[in-house]
mmCIF file of C-alpha atoms in Angstrom:
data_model
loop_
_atom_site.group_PDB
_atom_site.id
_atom_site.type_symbol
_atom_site.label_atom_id
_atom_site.label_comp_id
_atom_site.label_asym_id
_atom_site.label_seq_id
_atom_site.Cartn_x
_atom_site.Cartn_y
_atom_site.Cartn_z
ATOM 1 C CA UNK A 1 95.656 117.475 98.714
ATOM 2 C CA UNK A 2 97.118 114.365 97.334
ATOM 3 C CA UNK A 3 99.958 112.693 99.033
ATOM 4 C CA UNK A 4 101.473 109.623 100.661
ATOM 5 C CA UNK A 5 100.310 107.924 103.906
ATOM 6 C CA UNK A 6 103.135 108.947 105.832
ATOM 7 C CA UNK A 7 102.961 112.388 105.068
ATOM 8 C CA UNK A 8 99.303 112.763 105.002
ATOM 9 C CA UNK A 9 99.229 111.665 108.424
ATOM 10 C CA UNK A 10 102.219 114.644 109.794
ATOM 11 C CA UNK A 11 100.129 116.682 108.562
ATOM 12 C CA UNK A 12 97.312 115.632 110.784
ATOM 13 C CA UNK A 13 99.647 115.633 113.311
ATOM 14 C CA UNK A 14 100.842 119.146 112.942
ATOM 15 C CA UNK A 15 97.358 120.305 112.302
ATOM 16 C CA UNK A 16 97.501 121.295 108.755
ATOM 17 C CA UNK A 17 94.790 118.573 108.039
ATOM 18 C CA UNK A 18 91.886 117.807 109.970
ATOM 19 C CA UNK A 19 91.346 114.317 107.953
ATOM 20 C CA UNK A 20 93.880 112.327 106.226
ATOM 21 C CA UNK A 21 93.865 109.220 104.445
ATOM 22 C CA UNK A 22 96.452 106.218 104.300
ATOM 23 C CA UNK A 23 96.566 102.711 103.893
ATOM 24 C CA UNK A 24 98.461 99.785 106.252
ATOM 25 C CA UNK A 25 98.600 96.406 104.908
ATOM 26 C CA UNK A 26 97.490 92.765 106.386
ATOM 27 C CA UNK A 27 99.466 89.868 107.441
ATOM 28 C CA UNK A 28 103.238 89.567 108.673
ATOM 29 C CA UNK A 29 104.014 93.085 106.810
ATOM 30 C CA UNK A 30 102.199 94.396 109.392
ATOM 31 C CA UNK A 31 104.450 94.046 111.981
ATOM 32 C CA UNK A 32 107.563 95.545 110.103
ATOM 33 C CA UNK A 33 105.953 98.407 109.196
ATOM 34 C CA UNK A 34 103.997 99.440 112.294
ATOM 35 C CA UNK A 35 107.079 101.609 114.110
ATOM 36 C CA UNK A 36 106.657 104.167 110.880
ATOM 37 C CA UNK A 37 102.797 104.430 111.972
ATOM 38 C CA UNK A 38 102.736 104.537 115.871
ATOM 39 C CA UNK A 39 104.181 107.863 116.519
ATOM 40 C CA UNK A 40 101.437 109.175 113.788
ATOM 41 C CA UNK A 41 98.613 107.658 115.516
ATOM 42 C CA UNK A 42 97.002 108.652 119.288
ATOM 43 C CA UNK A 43 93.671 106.683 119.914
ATOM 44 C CA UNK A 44 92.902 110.049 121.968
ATOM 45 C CA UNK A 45 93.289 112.572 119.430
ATOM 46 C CA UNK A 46 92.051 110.088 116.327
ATOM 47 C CA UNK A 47 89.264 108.558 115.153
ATOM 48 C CA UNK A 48 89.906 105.471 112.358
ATOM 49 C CA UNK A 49 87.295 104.540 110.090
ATOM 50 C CA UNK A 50 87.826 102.137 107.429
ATOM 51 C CA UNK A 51 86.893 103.072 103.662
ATOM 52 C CA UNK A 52 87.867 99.726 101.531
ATOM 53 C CA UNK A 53 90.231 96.659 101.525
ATOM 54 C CA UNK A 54 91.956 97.107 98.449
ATOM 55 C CA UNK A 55 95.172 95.027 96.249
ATOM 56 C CA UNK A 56 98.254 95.760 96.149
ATOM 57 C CA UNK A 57 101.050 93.980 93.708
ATOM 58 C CA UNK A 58 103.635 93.783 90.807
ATOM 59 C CA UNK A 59 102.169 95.750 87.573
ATOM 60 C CA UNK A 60 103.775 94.304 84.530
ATOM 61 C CA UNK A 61 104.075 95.091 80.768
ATOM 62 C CA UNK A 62 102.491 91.496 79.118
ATOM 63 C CA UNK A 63 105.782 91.909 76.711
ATOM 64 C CA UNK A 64 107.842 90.733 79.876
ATOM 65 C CA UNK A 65 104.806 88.681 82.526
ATOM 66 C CA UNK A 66 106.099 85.634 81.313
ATOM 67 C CA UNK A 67 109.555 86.655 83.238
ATOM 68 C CA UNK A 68 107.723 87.482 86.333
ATOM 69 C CA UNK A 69 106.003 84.819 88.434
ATOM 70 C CA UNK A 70 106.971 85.727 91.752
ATOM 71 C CA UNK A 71 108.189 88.986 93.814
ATOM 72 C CA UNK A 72 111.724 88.162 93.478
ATOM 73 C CA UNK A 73 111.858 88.064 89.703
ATOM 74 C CA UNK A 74 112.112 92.093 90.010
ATOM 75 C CA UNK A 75 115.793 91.686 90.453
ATOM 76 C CA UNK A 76 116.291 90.200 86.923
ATOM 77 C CA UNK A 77 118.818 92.501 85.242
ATOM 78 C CA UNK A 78 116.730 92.650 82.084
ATOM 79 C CA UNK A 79 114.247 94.509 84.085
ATOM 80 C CA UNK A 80 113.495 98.040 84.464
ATOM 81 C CA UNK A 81 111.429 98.613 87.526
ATOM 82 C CA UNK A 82 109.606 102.347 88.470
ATOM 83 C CA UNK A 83 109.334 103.035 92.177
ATOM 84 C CA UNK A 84 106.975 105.190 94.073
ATOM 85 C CA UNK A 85 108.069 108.183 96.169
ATOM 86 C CA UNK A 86 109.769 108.102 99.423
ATOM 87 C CA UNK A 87 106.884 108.678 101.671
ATOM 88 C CA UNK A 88 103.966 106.981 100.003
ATOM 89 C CA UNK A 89 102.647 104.390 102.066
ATOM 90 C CA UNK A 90 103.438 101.941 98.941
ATOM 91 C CA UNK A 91 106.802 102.649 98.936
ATOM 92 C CA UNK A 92 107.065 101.834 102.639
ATOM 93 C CA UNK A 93 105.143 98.637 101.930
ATOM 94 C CA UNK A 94 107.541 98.018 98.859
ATOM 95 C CA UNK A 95 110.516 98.413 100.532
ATOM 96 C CA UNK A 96 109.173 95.903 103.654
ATOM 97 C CA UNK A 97 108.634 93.452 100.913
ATOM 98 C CA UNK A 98 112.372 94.539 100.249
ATOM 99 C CA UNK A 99 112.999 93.186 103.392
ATOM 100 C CA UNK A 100 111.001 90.095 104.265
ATOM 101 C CA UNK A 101 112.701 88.479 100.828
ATOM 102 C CA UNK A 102 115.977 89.561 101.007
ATOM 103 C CA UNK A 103 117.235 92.042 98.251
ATOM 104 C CA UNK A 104 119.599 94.009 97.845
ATOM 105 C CA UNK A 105 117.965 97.035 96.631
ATOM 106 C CA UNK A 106 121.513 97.534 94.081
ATOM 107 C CA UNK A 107 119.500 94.483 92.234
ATOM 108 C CA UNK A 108 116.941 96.112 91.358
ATOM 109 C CA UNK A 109 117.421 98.169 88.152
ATOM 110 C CA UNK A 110 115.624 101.126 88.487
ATOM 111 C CA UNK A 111 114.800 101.559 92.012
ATOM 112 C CA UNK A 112 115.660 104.881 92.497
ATOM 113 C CA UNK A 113 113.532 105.843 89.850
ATOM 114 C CA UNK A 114 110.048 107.219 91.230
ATOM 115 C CA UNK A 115 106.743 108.235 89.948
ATOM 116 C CA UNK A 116 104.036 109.849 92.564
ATOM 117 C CA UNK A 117 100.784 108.056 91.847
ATOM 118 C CA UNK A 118 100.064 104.565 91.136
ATOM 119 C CA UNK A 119 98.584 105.827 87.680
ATOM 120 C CA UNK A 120 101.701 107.365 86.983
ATOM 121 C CA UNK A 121 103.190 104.002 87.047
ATOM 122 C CA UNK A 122 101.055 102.607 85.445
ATOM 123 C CA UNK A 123 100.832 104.621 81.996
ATOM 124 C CA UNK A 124 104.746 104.841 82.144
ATOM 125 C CA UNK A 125 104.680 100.568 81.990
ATOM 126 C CA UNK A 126 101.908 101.049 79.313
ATOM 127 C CA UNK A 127 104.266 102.846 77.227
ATOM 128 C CA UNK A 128 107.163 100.584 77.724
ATOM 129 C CA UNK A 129 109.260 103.399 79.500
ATOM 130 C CA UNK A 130 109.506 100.724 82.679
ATOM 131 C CA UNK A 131 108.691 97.046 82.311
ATOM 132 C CA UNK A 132 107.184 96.320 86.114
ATOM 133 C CA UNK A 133 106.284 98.348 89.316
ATOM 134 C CA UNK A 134 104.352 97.886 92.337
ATOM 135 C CA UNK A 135 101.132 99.413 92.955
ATOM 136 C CA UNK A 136 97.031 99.164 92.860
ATOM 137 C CA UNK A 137 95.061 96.202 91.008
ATOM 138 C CA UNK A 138 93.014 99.402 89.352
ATOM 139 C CA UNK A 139 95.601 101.016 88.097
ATOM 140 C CA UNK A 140 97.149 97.757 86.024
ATOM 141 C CA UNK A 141 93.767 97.070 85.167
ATOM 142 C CA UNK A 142 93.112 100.780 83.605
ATOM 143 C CA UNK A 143 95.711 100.235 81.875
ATOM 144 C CA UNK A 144 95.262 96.834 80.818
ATOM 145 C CA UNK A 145 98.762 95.342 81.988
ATOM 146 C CA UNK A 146 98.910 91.881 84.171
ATOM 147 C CA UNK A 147 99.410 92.126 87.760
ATOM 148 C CA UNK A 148 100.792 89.927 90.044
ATOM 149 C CA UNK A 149 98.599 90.147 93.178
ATOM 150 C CA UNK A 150 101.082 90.179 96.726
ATOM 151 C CA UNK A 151 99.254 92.551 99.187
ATOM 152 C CA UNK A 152 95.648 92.937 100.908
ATOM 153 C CA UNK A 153 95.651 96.340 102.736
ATOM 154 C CA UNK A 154 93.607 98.449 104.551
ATOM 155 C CA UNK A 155 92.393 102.125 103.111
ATOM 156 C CA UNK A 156 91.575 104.059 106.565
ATOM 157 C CA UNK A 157 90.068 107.422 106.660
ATOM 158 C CA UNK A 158 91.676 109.522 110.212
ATOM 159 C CA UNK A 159 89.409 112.373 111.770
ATOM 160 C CA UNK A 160 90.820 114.542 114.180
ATOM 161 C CA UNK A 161 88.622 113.744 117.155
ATOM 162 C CA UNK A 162 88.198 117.342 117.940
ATOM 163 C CA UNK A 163 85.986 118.401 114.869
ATOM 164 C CA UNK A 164 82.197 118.973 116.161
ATOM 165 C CA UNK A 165 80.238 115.679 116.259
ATOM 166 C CA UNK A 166 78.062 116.316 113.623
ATOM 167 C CA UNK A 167 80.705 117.065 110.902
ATOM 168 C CA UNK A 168 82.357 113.367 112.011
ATOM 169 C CA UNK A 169 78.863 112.056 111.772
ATOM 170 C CA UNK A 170 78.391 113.397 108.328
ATOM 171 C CA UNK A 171 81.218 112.005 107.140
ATOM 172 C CA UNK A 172 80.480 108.359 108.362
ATOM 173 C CA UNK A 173 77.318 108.766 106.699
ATOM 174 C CA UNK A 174 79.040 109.854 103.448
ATOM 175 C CA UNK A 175 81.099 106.675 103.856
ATOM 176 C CA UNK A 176 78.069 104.177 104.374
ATOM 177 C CA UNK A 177 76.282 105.863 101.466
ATOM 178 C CA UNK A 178 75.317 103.122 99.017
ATOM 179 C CA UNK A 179 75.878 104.927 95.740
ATOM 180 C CA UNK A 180 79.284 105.659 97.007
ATOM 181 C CA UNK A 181 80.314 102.104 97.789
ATOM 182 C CA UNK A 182 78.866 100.648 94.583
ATOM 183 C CA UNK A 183 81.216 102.839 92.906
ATOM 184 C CA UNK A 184 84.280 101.786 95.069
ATOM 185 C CA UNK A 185 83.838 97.799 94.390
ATOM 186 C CA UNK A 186 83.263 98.340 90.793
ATOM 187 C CA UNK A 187 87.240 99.377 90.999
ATOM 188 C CA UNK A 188 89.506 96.112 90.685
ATOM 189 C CA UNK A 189 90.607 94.640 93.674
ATOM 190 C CA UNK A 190 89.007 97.025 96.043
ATOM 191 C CA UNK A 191 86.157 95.899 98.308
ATOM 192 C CA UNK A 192 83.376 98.193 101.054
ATOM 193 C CA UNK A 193 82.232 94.913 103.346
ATOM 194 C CA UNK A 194 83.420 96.957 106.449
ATOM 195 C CA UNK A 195 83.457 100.522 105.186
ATOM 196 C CA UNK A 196 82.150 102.414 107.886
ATOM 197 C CA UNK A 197 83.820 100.647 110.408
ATOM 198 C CA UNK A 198 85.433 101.828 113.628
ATOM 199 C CA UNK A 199 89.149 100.309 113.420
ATOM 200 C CA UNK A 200 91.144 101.103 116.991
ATOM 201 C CA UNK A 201 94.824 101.563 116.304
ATOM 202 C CA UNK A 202 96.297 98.475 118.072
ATOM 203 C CA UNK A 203 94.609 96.354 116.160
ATOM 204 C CA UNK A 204 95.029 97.918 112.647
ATOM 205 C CA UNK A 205 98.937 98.117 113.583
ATOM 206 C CA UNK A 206 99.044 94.600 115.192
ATOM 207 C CA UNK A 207 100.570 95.288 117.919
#
């Protein structure tokens, strides 16, 4: 299934997954954003492994980059922004960024409007239906639009500690497995140096 961080991660939780997927980003957003993560994560019951490092930003129509040279150029009334979902992990990270600089959400035109992958946002700013949204370096790329780089994050992979050794084994291997990461770096803004790796909650959340 394909879905947000937050709610990939209740469904761990209420055992409808036994893996699940999400991303938590570096640096002082961090700290703001770790209360929506610690109830979801119990060193105990969860294993964190990380897959890749990856970008996260403003993706912007060139008709309008000239407009936008910093985060807080989204509230510019000639402006239509597309958001992503309640739930996603980018919205959460969006709406931090919200935060640290001090918008008023009202400012934004568009906000409430919401697509469900970063793709979707993408092709909708390819065909001029939005003019700037925030989402993956790959995704502006694929669709050749600039991007305005904010955001280094974390893509973890979580494995119910109760699945039989060898299957979490496996899937560690999977992980390490050259072919695989090759592919993953060749993506924009996405890098493997410490796929594989065992991260430990605490220190992923920063607390």
């Amino acid at each position: 299934q394909s879905m947000g961080s937050i709610d990939s991660l209740k469904l761990l939780n209420s055992s409808q997954a036994d893996i699940a997927g999400f991303h938590f980003p570096d640096g002082p957003l961090a700290e703001t954003i770790a209360p929506k993560y610690l109830p979801l994560l119990n060193e105990d019951q969860h294993l964190l492994i990380q897959l890749a490092t990856r970008e996260q930003g403003l993706i912007i129509n060139s008709r309008v980059k000239k407009h936008i040279t910093s985060f807080q150029d989204i509230t510019r009334h000639s402006l239509k922004f597309l958001n992503r979902q309640k739930g996603s992990g980018t919205r959460t990270i969006f709406d931090a960024l919200v935060k640290l600089h001090n918008i008023n959400k009202k400012n934004i035109r568009g906000y409430e409007k919401e697509e469900f992958t970063h793709t979707a946002v993408a092709a909708m700013i390819a065909s001029n239906q939005a003019d700037v949204g925030f989402g993956l370096k790959a995704a502006a790329m694929q669709f050749n639009l600039a991007f305005l780089p904010l955001v280094t994050e974390n893509y973890v992979i979580a494995i119910k500690k109760s699945l039989p050794k060898e299957s979490i084994e496996t899937l560690r291997s999977l992980m390490k497995n050259k072919k695989l990461k090759d592919k993953i770096d060749r993506l924009p803004g996405y890098n493997t140096n410490l796929t594989g790796k065992r991260i430990h909650a605490d220190k992923l959340l920063q607390i």
